[in-house]
GROMACS .gro file of C-alpha atoms in nm:
model
  153
    1MET     CA    1  -3.281   1.596   3.236
    2SER     CA    2  -3.587   1.692   3.039
    3ASP     CA    3  -3.503   2.052   2.951
    4ALA     CA    4  -3.384   2.177   2.612
    5ARG     CA    5  -3.019   2.128   2.710
    6SER     CA    6  -3.060   1.752   2.688
    7ALA     CA    7  -3.225   1.763   2.345
    8HIS     CA    8  -2.912   1.788   2.130
    9VAL     CA    9  -2.712   1.465   2.146
   10GLN     CA   10  -2.528   1.296   1.863
   11LYS     CA   11  -2.445   0.942   1.962
   12PRO     CA   12  -2.113   0.806   1.835
   13GLY     CA   13  -2.113   0.530   1.579
   14TRP     CA   14  -1.963   0.184   1.620
   15PHE     CA   15  -1.626   0.279   1.469
   16THR     CA   16  -1.590   0.582   1.696
   17VAL     CA   17  -1.678   0.388   2.012
   18ASN     CA   18  -1.494   0.064   1.939
   19VAL     CA   19  -1.191   0.181   1.741
   20PHE     CA   20  -1.123   0.555   1.742
   21ASN     CA   21  -1.208   0.646   2.104
   22ARG     CA   22  -1.037   0.333   2.235
   23ALA     CA   23  -0.721   0.403   2.032
   24VAL     CA   24  -0.703   0.767   2.145
   25ALA     CA   25  -0.773   0.670   2.508
   26TRP     CA   26  -0.507   0.394   2.492
   27LEU     CA   27  -0.244   0.636   2.362
   28THR     CA   28  -0.347   0.909   2.606
   29ARG     CA   29  -0.332   0.670   2.903
   30ARG     CA   30   0.027   0.599   2.797
   31GLY     CA   31   0.118   0.967   2.795
   32ILE     CA   32   0.084   1.032   2.422
   33SER     CA   33  -0.147   1.324   2.351
   34VAL     CA   34  -0.319   1.314   2.013
   35TRP     CA   35  -0.385   1.680   1.918
   36GLY     CA   36  -0.446   1.784   2.279
   37SER     CA   37  -0.624   1.468   2.387
   38ARG     CA   38  -0.675   1.384   2.751
   39VAL     CA   39  -0.881   1.125   2.932
   40LEU     CA   40  -1.155   1.302   3.124
   41ALA     CA   41  -1.255   1.137   3.449
   42VAL     CA   42  -1.566   1.265   3.622
   43ARG     CA   43  -1.782   1.114   3.895
   44GLY     CA   44  -2.116   0.976   3.778
   45ARG     CA   45  -2.405   1.186   3.904
   46LYS     CA   46  -2.605   0.880   4.009
   47THR     CA   47  -2.344   0.620   4.106
   48GLY     CA   48  -2.055   0.839   4.220
   49GLU     CA   49  -1.823   0.606   4.026
   50TRP     CA   50  -1.551   0.746   3.801
   51ARG     CA   51  -1.651   0.763   3.434
   52THR     CA   52  -1.388   0.822   3.167
   53THR     CA   53  -1.393   0.941   2.808
   54PRO     CA   54  -1.135   1.085   2.569
   55VAL     CA   55  -1.168   1.461   2.516
   56ASN     CA   56  -0.987   1.740   2.334
   57LEU     CA   57  -0.847   2.004   2.570
   58LEU     CA   58  -0.880   2.348   2.412
   59THR     CA   59  -0.654   2.634   2.520
   60VAL     CA   60  -0.755   2.991   2.430
   61ASP     CA   61  -0.568   3.293   2.568
   62GLY     CA   62  -0.401   3.077   2.832
   63GLN     CA   63  -0.732   2.940   2.962
   64GLN     CA   64  -0.834   2.575   2.922
   65TYR     CA   65  -1.176   2.453   2.809
   66LEU     CA   66  -1.363   2.131   2.745
   67LEU     CA   67  -1.620   2.149   2.468
   68ALA     CA   68  -1.875   1.878   2.389
   69PRO     CA   69  -1.899   1.847   2.010
   70ARG     CA   70  -2.170   1.579   2.035
   71GLY     CA   71  -2.394   1.795   2.252
   72HIS     CA   72  -2.540   1.729   2.594
   73VAL     CA   73  -2.389   1.385   2.649
   74GLN     CA   74  -2.340   1.191   2.973
   75TRP     CA   75  -2.008   1.350   3.066
   76THR     CA   76  -2.161   1.699   3.042
   77HIS     CA   77  -2.446   1.605   3.276
   78ASN     CA   78  -2.195   1.448   3.517
   79MET     CA   79  -1.969   1.755   3.497
   80ARG     CA   80  -2.258   1.984   3.590
   81ALA     CA   81  -2.336   1.766   3.892
   82ALA     CA   82  -1.975   1.710   4.004
   83GLY     CA   83  -1.839   2.058   3.930
   84GLY     CA   84  -1.505   1.918   3.815
   85GLY     CA   85  -1.299   1.608   3.771
   86GLU     CA   86  -0.961   1.492   3.646
   87LEU     CA   87  -0.775   1.527   3.319
   88ARG     CA   88  -0.533   1.243   3.266
   89LEU     CA   89  -0.236   1.212   3.033
   90GLY     CA   90  -0.035   0.901   3.108
   91LYS     CA   91   0.047   0.903   3.479
   92HIS     CA   92  -0.002   1.281   3.501
   93VAL     CA   93  -0.335   1.380   3.656
   94ASP     CA   94  -0.470   1.734   3.680
   95VAL     CA   95  -0.757   1.774   3.925
   96PHE     CA   96  -0.983   2.062   3.822
   97THR     CA   97  -1.300   2.253   3.887
   98ALA     CA   98  -1.528   2.337   3.597
   99THR     CA   99  -1.746   2.639   3.527
  100GLU     CA  100  -1.997   2.622   3.245
  101VAL     CA  101  -1.960   2.897   2.986
  102GLY     CA  102  -2.271   3.090   2.883
  103ASP     CA  103  -2.393   3.071   2.524
  104ASP     CA  104  -2.304   3.434   2.448
  105ASP     CA  105  -1.940   3.368   2.541
  106LYS     CA  106  -1.902   3.050   2.333
  107VAL     CA  107  -1.856   3.203   1.985
  108PRO     CA  108  -1.474   3.248   1.997
  109LEU     CA  109  -1.436   2.912   2.173
  110LEU     CA  110  -1.645   2.728   1.914
  111ARG     CA  111  -1.445   2.899   1.638
  112ALA     CA  112  -1.112   2.799   1.796
  113TYR     CA  113  -1.230   2.442   1.854
  114LEU     CA  114  -1.345   2.407   1.494
  115LYS     CA  115  -1.019   2.555   1.361
  116ARG     CA  116  -0.825   2.288   1.544
  117TRP     CA  117  -1.051   1.981   1.522
  118LYS     CA  118  -1.297   2.039   1.234
  119ALA     CA  119  -1.166   1.738   1.041
  120GLU     CA  120  -1.238   1.518   1.342
  121VAL     CA  121  -1.567   1.664   1.469
  122GLY     CA  122  -1.701   1.904   1.205
  123VAL     CA  123  -1.992   1.676   1.117
  124PHE     CA  124  -2.146   1.745   1.461
  125PHE     CA  125  -2.181   2.121   1.398
  126ASN     CA  126  -2.456   2.118   1.131
  127GLY     CA  127  -2.248   2.276   0.855
  128VAL     CA  128  -2.105   2.551   1.077
  129GLY     CA  129  -1.728   2.581   1.052
  130PRO     CA  130  -1.442   2.796   1.178
  131ASP     CA  131  -1.501   3.058   0.906
  132SER     CA  132  -1.876   3.084   0.960
  133PRO     CA  133  -2.026   3.417   1.071
  134ASP     CA  134  -2.060   3.483   1.444
  135ALA     CA  135  -2.440   3.458   1.411
  136ASP     CA  136  -2.413   3.096   1.294
  137LEU     CA  137  -2.179   3.005   1.579
  138ARG     CA  138  -2.413   3.176   1.829
  139ARG     CA  139  -2.708   2.982   1.682
  140ILE     CA  140  -2.543   2.644   1.754
  141ALA     CA  141  -2.394   2.750   2.091
  142PRO     CA  142  -2.682   2.605   2.301
  143ASP     CA  143  -2.618   2.262   2.146
  144HIS     CA  144  -2.253   2.243   2.258
  145PRO     CA  145  -2.172   2.270   2.629
  146VAL     CA  146  -1.839   2.436   2.712
  147PHE     CA  147  -1.665   2.425   3.050
  148ARG     CA  148  -1.380   2.649   3.164
  149ILE     CA  149  -1.127   2.436   3.349
  150THR     CA  150  -0.935   2.556   3.654
  151VAL     CA  151  -0.660   2.316   3.759
  152THR     CA  152  -0.645   2.283   4.137
  153SER     CA  153  -0.357   2.035   4.174
   0.00000   0.00000   0.00000
């Protein structure tokens, strides 16, 4: 994708890829959620093969969301193409559809996400935190895709 949505990407470092993500995914596959962790499975937009990555499942007002702290990464492109996927925790699998949230509606979701996971992902938000003014959260909203999840199984 060559539009502005693909511009903001923060690639994970070696430690994140080889230690942290693998440890969280290993625990999550065994049914142990680490602060709301799940394994996201979504079909690749080119291959159709399942792709997996650990994610943090955010719940706000009874609704579930996936937010991409690193920006417009591969799973977000695949999610747009597939329109949904699976959230896995151990042997439990929730099949879902996903609807992308517009930038104007992201402010409370970004704030909630940062309140819960700022220690883990705060570095990806360019100095914006859970106590930042709404204008700052709105400014970074285009850099962080958010999907509303509707479980179908």
